[in-house]
Amino acid sequence: MPHDGNESTKPPSDPALRVKALESLLVEKGLVDPETLDLLVDTYEHKIGPQNGARVVARAWLDQDFKSSIKIDCSSIIKQVFGFEGRQGEHIIAVENTSKTHNVVVCTLCSCYPWTVLGLPPVWYKSAPYRARIVEDPRSVLAEFGTDIPLDKNILVWDSTSELRYLVIPERPRGTEGWSEEQLITLITRNSMIGVELAKDPAS
Amino acid sequence: MTKIDSFSLLNKQPCDDEGPVFAEPWHAQAFALAVHLSESGLFSWKEWSQTINDEIIKAQNAGDLDLGNTYYEHWLNALELLVRKKGIFNFEELVKRKEKWRDAYLQTPHGDPVKLTPSNDGY
């Protein structure tokens, strides 16, 4: 016997107990279905994530028409093409990095984020220092991520809202001519689609 | 406030290719509750964003450095507030139920599943 049968179970943290309280009351009132909750958690843990966004970006690198359309209305197109659908009725538009402009995304209010294509945001995205500093001094914040943007390149900072969110299309790295969509996907990271990093260098 | 170290330390999670999406199980449950309630129409996502934004500001004013690691605490505060605002339960009911869960843990032998026992008080 690994345990003494009389030893009690240590309660979890206070917030964990608060969540259990809410959930059990809501289930009893019929406002929440436990199976739907489990499915939501599973979906966000395993099925929705930056791999969705990487697919969209790789397609955009290969298909000019696709790229033009997601710069106008990314949410409708990706629903149509890939079946990726937003849950909060939010719109996503894609913003493209070019030789003249670098784009980076923030939500200064809370942490609105294009869940459909990137999953849930990383902790730093939700932190007050990032939310404030990327607006005040984007170049130095990007440098701290190891991303040096030349001084002659403009940096545009996009502030997300609950209704409009942004996906950055990083510049396609040199040396990837003739690459397939599947190969290109391997170069596209979550951070490159938030705009704090560049796509991976195929040589590295 | 120190610059990068305030968020670079946290840079690895969640939802990275390598890392867990939710740092703790209750984060996942709280997340799913809000999405579920908004989908079922108890509140709109816009209402949700506004409420969590207010909670973040409140926490910052109370001294929270708001480095992202307390995000789900704001999330939970917003969830409780909206549920109360919508008249689903009051604060007392939530606290009472929380304590009931705590007791259930303490009364359950280690290793057994923890369940709430039915009682006459309705909570």
Short mmCIF file of C-alpha atoms in Angstrom, two decimals:
data_model
loop_
_atom_site.label_atom_id
_atom_site.label_comp_id
_atom_site.label_asym_id
_atom_site.label_seq_id
_atom_site.Cartn_x
_atom_site.Cartn_y
_atom_site.Cartn_z
CA MET A 1 0.00 0.00 0.00
CA PRO A 2 1.63 3.22 -1.05
CA HIS A 3 -0.65 5.32 1.14
CA ASP A 4 -2.23 5.14 4.51
CA GLY A 5 -5.94 4.73 3.85
CA ASN A 6 -6.81 7.41 6.38
CA GLU A 7 -4.58 10.09 4.91
CA SER A 8 -6.80 12.84 3.51
CA THR A 9 -6.44 14.46 0.09
CA LYS A 10 -4.71 17.82 0.02
CA PRO A 11 -7.07 20.39 -1.49
CA PRO A 12 -5.78 22.19 -4.60
CA SER A 13 -5.03 25.94 -4.67
CA ASP A 14 -7.71 28.48 -3.90
CA PRO A 15 -8.25 29.48 -7.56
CA ALA A 16 -8.54 25.81 -8.51
CA LEU A 17 -11.26 25.40 -5.87
CA ARG A 18 -13.03 28.51 -7.17
CA VAL A 19 -13.07 27.04 -10.66
CA LYS A 20 -14.44 23.77 -9.33
CA ALA A 21 -17.13 25.69 -7.46
CA LEU A 22 -18.14 27.63 -10.58
CA GLU A 23 -18.09 24.61 -12.81
CA SER A 24 -20.13 22.39 -10.49
CA LEU A 25 -22.76 25.10 -9.93
CA LEU A 26 -23.01 25.87 -13.65
CA VAL A 27 -23.33 22.19 -14.53
CA GLU A 28 -26.09 21.76 -11.96
CA LYS A 29 -27.95 24.74 -13.43
CA GLY A 30 -27.68 23.17 -16.86
CA LEU A 31 -25.66 26.12 -18.20
CA VAL A 32 -22.54 24.12 -18.86
CA ASP A 33 -22.03 20.68 -20.31
CA PRO A 34 -18.94 18.90 -18.89
CA GLU A 35 -18.32 17.08 -22.16
CA THR A 36 -18.21 20.35 -24.08
CA LEU A 37 -15.69 21.68 -21.57
CA ASP A 38 -13.45 18.64 -22.02
CA LEU A 39 -13.71 18.94 -25.77
CA LEU A 40 -12.75 22.63 -25.67
CA VAL A 41 -9.70 21.93 -23.53
CA ASP A 42 -8.64 19.08 -25.77
CA THR A 43 -9.09 21.20 -28.89
CA TYR A 44 -6.92 24.02 -27.59
CA GLU A 45 -4.33 21.69 -26.10
CA HIS A 46 -3.91 19.49 -29.11
CA LYS A 47 -5.65 20.66 -32.26
CA ILE A 48 -5.52 24.43 -32.57
CA GLY A 49 -2.14 26.03 -32.52
CA PRO A 50 0.52 27.80 -34.53
CA GLN A 51 0.61 24.88 -36.95
CA ASN A 52 -2.66 26.25 -38.39
CA GLY A 53 -1.16 29.68 -38.95
CA ALA A 54 1.98 28.16 -40.46
CA ARG A 55 -0.16 26.40 -43.04
CA VAL A 56 -1.86 29.68 -43.94
CA VAL A 57 1.45 31.55 -44.25
CA ALA A 58 3.09 28.82 -46.35
CA ARG A 59 0.12 28.89 -48.72
CA ALA A 60 0.38 32.69 -48.91
CA TRP A 61 4.07 32.44 -49.84
CA LEU A 62 3.19 30.13 -52.70
CA ASP A 63 -0.04 31.66 -53.94
CA GLN A 64 -0.27 35.40 -54.62
CA ASP A 65 -4.04 35.41 -55.00
CA PHE A 66 -4.47 33.61 -51.71
CA LYS A 67 -2.12 36.10 -50.07
CA SER A 68 -4.02 39.08 -51.45
CA SER A 69 -7.31 37.69 -50.23
CA ILE A 70 -6.17 36.98 -46.66
CA LYS A 71 -4.88 40.55 -46.40
CA ILE A 72 -8.47 41.65 -46.86
CA ASP A 73 -10.36 38.97 -44.96
CA CYS A 74 -8.32 36.15 -43.52
CA SER A 75 -11.07 34.63 -41.37
CA SER A 76 -13.49 33.88 -44.20
CA ILE A 77 -10.82 32.56 -46.54
CA ILE A 78 -9.22 30.21 -44.02
CA LYS A 79 -12.62 28.88 -43.04
CA GLN A 80 -13.34 28.21 -46.69
CA VAL A 81 -9.94 26.76 -47.58
CA PHE A 82 -8.80 24.99 -44.40
CA GLY A 83 -11.94 24.79 -42.27
CA PHE A 84 -10.32 26.86 -39.49
CA GLU A 85 -13.14 28.70 -37.78
CA GLY A 86 -13.05 31.39 -35.10
CA ARG A 87 -15.10 30.90 -31.98
CA GLN A 88 -15.75 34.48 -30.98
CA GLY A 89 -16.91 35.80 -34.32
CA GLU A 90 -13.71 37.79 -34.60
CA HIS A 91 -12.21 38.89 -37.88
CA ILE A 92 -8.62 38.21 -38.72
CA ILE A 93 -6.64 40.03 -41.33
CA ALA A 94 -3.14 39.18 -42.45
CA VAL A 95 -0.44 41.84 -42.54
CA GLU A 96 2.57 41.18 -44.73
CA ASN A 97 6.19 41.90 -43.93
CA THR A 98 8.10 43.33 -46.86
CA SER A 99 11.55 44.74 -47.50
CA LYS A 100 10.22 48.12 -46.33
CA THR A 101 7.84 47.23 -43.52
CA HIS A 102 7.90 44.94 -40.52
CA ASN A 103 4.63 44.20 -38.70
CA VAL A 104 4.19 43.20 -35.08
CA VAL A 105 1.03 42.46 -33.13
CA VAL A 106 -0.05 43.30 -29.59
CA CYS A 107 -3.25 43.66 -27.63
CA THR A 108 -2.78 46.66 -25.39
CA LEU A 109 -6.06 46.13 -23.57
CA CYS A 110 -5.99 42.49 -22.59
CA SER A 111 -4.74 39.70 -24.79
CA CYS A 112 -6.89 39.44 -27.89
CA TYR A 113 -5.07 37.09 -30.20
CA PRO A 114 -5.88 35.18 -33.40
CA TRP A 115 -6.69 31.91 -31.62
CA THR A 116 -7.93 30.26 -34.79
CA VAL A 117 -4.52 30.37 -36.39
CA LEU A 118 -2.13 30.60 -33.44
CA GLY A 119 -3.87 28.85 -30.55
CA LEU A 120 -3.60 30.60 -27.19
CA PRO A 121 -1.10 33.38 -26.59
CA PRO A 122 2.22 32.86 -24.82
CA VAL A 123 2.62 34.32 -21.33
CA TRP A 124 4.83 37.22 -22.43
CA TYR A 125 2.17 38.36 -24.92
CA LYS A 126 -0.18 38.85 -21.98
CA SER A 127 2.38 40.68 -19.84
CA ALA A 128 2.08 44.39 -19.14
CA PRO A 129 5.73 45.10 -20.12
CA TYR A 130 5.25 43.66 -23.60
CA ARG A 131 1.89 45.36 -24.07
CA ALA A 132 3.28 48.74 -23.14
CA ARG A 133 6.78 48.60 -24.54
CA ILE A 134 6.07 47.17 -27.97
CA VAL A 135 4.02 50.31 -28.63
CA GLU A 136 6.50 52.78 -27.14
CA ASP A 137 9.69 51.27 -28.47
CA PRO A 138 9.09 48.35 -30.82
CA ARG A 139 12.62 48.31 -32.23
CA SER A 140 14.28 47.64 -28.91
CA VAL A 141 11.69 45.05 -27.83
CA LEU A 142 12.25 43.22 -31.12
CA ALA A 143 16.01 43.39 -30.55
CA GLU A 144 15.47 41.69 -27.19
CA PHE A 145 13.80 38.85 -29.06
CA GLY A 146 16.96 38.70 -31.19
CA THR A 147 15.26 40.41 -34.11
CA ASP A 148 17.20 43.35 -35.46
CA ILE A 149 15.15 45.46 -37.82
CA PRO A 150 17.24 47.79 -39.98
CA LEU A 151 16.68 51.47 -39.25
CA ASP A 152 15.46 52.13 -42.78
CA LYS A 153 12.61 49.67 -42.34
CA ASN A 154 9.31 50.86 -40.87
CA ILE A 155 7.78 48.97 -37.98
CA LEU A 156 4.00 48.87 -37.79
CA VAL A 157 2.46 47.83 -34.48
CA TRP A 158 -1.07 46.44 -34.77
CA ASP A 159 -3.31 46.63 -31.71
CA SER A 160 -5.78 43.74 -31.62
CA THR A 161 -9.32 44.00 -30.35
CA SER A 162 -12.03 41.50 -29.54
CA GLU A 163 -13.37 42.05 -33.05
CA LEU A 164 -10.26 42.40 -35.18
CA ARG A 165 -7.07 40.40 -34.86
CA TYR A 166 -3.93 40.14 -36.96
CA LEU A 167 -1.72 37.46 -38.41
CA VAL A 168 1.73 38.48 -39.59
CA ILE A 169 2.97 36.98 -42.85
CA PRO A 170 6.75 36.96 -42.32
CA GLU A 171 9.03 37.47 -45.30
CA ARG A 172 9.76 34.27 -47.13
CA PRO A 173 13.40 33.42 -46.44
CA ARG A 174 15.89 33.39 -49.29
CA GLY A 175 17.05 30.01 -50.46
CA THR A 176 13.58 28.45 -50.38
CA GLU A 177 12.85 28.63 -54.09
CA GLY A 178 11.09 25.48 -55.22
CA TRP A 179 10.20 24.42 -51.67
CA SER A 180 6.89 22.67 -51.11
CA GLU A 181 4.22 23.93 -48.73
CA GLU A 182 5.15 21.19 -46.24
CA GLN A 183 8.82 22.20 -46.35
CA LEU A 184 8.00 25.89 -45.94
CA ILE A 185 5.81 25.20 -42.91
CA THR A 186 8.87 24.07 -40.98
CA LEU A 187 10.31 27.59 -41.16
CA ILE A 188 7.26 29.39 -39.80
CA THR A 189 7.20 29.82 -36.03
CA ARG A 190 4.54 31.20 -33.73
CA ASN A 191 6.74 34.19 -32.91
CA SER A 192 7.26 34.97 -36.57
CA MET A 193 3.49 35.18 -37.01
CA ILE A 194 3.17 37.55 -34.04
CA GLY A 195 5.98 39.52 -35.65
CA VAL A 196 8.56 39.41 -32.88
CA GLU A 197 10.85 37.17 -34.90
CA LEU A 198 11.56 36.39 -38.54
CA ALA A 199 10.87 33.09 -40.25
CA LYS A 200 13.68 30.58 -39.71
CA ASP A 201 16.67 30.70 -41.97
CA PRO A 202 16.72 27.52 -44.08
CA ALA A 203 20.49 27.42 -43.77
CA SER A 204 20.41 27.15 -40.00
CA MET B 1 10.52 47.85 -14.19
CA THR B 2 13.26 45.73 -15.69
CA LYS B 3 12.90 45.33 -19.37
CA ILE B 4 13.26 42.08 -21.16
CA ASP B 5 13.84 39.83 -18.16
CA SER B 6 10.32 40.59 -17.04
CA PHE B 7 8.98 38.66 -19.96
CA SER B 8 11.88 36.66 -21.34
CA LEU B 9 11.78 34.43 -18.29
CA LEU B 10 8.28 33.48 -19.24
CA ASN B 11 9.01 33.25 -22.90
CA LYS B 12 8.69 29.51 -23.17
CA GLN B 13 5.05 29.00 -22.34
CA PRO B 14 2.28 28.40 -23.00
CA CYS B 15 1.21 27.17 -26.38
CA ASP B 16 4.65 26.95 -27.76
CA ASP B 17 5.47 24.05 -29.99
CA GLU B 18 7.39 22.62 -27.07
CA GLY B 19 5.41 23.78 -24.09
CA PRO B 20 2.06 23.14 -22.48
CA VAL B 21 -0.82 25.33 -23.51
CA PHE B 22 -2.09 25.63 -19.96
CA ALA B 23 0.34 25.87 -17.07
CA GLU B 24 -2.15 24.40 -14.59
CA PRO B 25 -5.29 22.31 -15.02
CA TRP B 26 -7.52 25.02 -13.54
CA HIS B 27 -6.34 27.46 -16.25
CA ALA B 28 -7.74 25.07 -18.84
CA GLN B 29 -11.02 24.66 -16.99
CA ALA B 30 -11.46 28.41 -16.49
CA PHE B 31 -10.62 29.02 -20.13
CA ALA B 32 -13.14 26.46 -21.34
CA LEU B 33 -15.87 27.79 -19.03
CA ALA B 34 -15.62 31.30 -20.47
CA VAL B 35 -15.60 30.09 -24.08
CA HIS B 36 -18.49 27.73 -23.43
CA LEU B 37 -20.62 30.37 -21.67
CA SER B 38 -19.97 32.89 -24.40
CA GLU B 39 -20.86 30.37 -27.10
CA SER B 40 -24.06 29.48 -25.31
CA GLY B 41 -24.92 33.17 -25.19
CA LEU B 42 -24.64 34.04 -21.49
CA PHE B 43 -22.37 36.92 -22.52
CA SER B 44 -20.83 38.18 -25.74
CA TRP B 45 -17.13 37.94 -26.39
CA LYS B 46 -16.94 41.71 -26.48
CA GLU B 47 -18.49 41.85 -23.03
CA TRP B 48 -15.95 39.27 -21.93
CA SER B 49 -12.98 41.27 -23.28
CA GLN B 50 -14.19 44.42 -21.59
CA THR B 51 -14.67 42.62 -18.27
CA ILE B 52 -11.25 40.98 -18.30
CA ASN B 53 -9.67 44.27 -19.30
CA ASP B 54 -11.29 45.94 -16.28
CA GLU B 55 -10.04 43.11 -14.06
CA ILE B 56 -6.50 43.50 -15.37
CA ILE B 57 -6.53 47.23 -14.64
CA LYS B 58 -7.97 46.59 -11.18
CA ALA B 59 -5.21 44.06 -10.46
CA GLN B 60 -2.51 46.41 -11.74
CA ASN B 61 -3.84 49.16 -9.50
CA ALA B 62 -3.70 46.74 -6.59
CA GLY B 63 0.00 46.12 -7.24
CA ASP B 64 -0.02 43.14 -9.62
CA LEU B 65 3.01 43.45 -11.91
CA ASP B 66 0.89 41.78 -14.57
CA LEU B 67 3.68 39.77 -16.15
CA GLY B 68 1.36 37.36 -17.86
CA ASN B 69 1.71 34.67 -15.22
CA THR B 70 -1.31 36.01 -13.33
CA TYR B 71 -3.44 36.18 -16.45
CA TYR B 72 -5.71 33.30 -15.54
CA GLU B 73 -6.33 34.87 -12.13
CA HIS B 74 -7.74 37.89 -13.96
CA TRP B 75 -9.61 35.47 -16.18
CA LEU B 76 -11.19 33.76 -13.18
CA ASN B 77 -12.09 37.08 -11.52
CA ALA B 78 -13.79 38.18 -14.73
CA LEU B 79 -15.65 34.89 -14.98
CA GLU B 80 -16.97 35.09 -11.43
CA LEU B 81 -17.93 38.70 -11.89
CA LEU B 82 -19.88 38.08 -15.09
CA VAL B 83 -21.69 35.08 -13.67
CA ARG B 84 -22.70 37.19 -10.68
CA LYS B 85 -23.67 40.14 -12.87
CA LYS B 86 -25.89 37.89 -14.92
CA GLY B 87 -27.63 36.87 -11.71
CA ILE B 88 -26.69 33.20 -12.00
CA PHE B 89 -25.31 33.04 -8.46
CA ASN B 90 -24.22 35.46 -5.81
CA PHE B 91 -20.89 35.77 -4.10
CA GLU B 92 -22.00 33.84 -1.04
CA GLU B 93 -23.06 30.84 -3.09
CA LEU B 94 -19.68 30.75 -4.82
CA VAL B 95 -17.76 30.94 -1.56
CA LYS B 96 -19.93 28.34 0.10
CA ARG B 97 -19.48 25.94 -2.78
CA LYS B 98 -15.73 26.50 -2.80
CA GLU B 99 -15.49 25.62 0.89
CA LYS B 100 -17.61 22.58 0.26
CA TRP B 101 -15.08 21.39 -2.29
CA ARG B 102 -12.25 22.04 0.15
CA ASP B 103 -14.01 19.92 2.79
CA ALA B 104 -14.65 17.20 0.24
CA TYR B 105 -10.90 16.99 -0.44
CA LEU B 106 -10.04 16.87 3.22
CA GLN B 107 -12.58 14.13 3.86
CA THR B 108 -11.51 11.95 0.94
CA PRO B 109 -8.83 9.33 1.58
CA HIS B 110 -5.76 10.02 -0.52
CA GLY B 111 -6.02 8.32 -3.89
CA ASP B 112 -9.82 8.16 -3.99
CA PRO B 113 -11.78 10.36 -6.41
CA VAL B 114 -13.02 13.55 -4.75
CA LYS B 115 -16.76 14.04 -5.02
CA LEU B 116 -19.20 16.48 -3.55
CA THR B 117 -21.65 14.85 -1.19
CA PRO B 118 -25.26 15.90 -1.60
CA SER B 119 -26.56 18.03 1.23
CA ASN B 120 -29.72 19.79 2.21
CA ASP B 121 -28.42 23.30 1.88
CA GLY B 122 -28.65 23.28 -1.88
CA TYR B 123 -24.99 24.17 -2.38
#
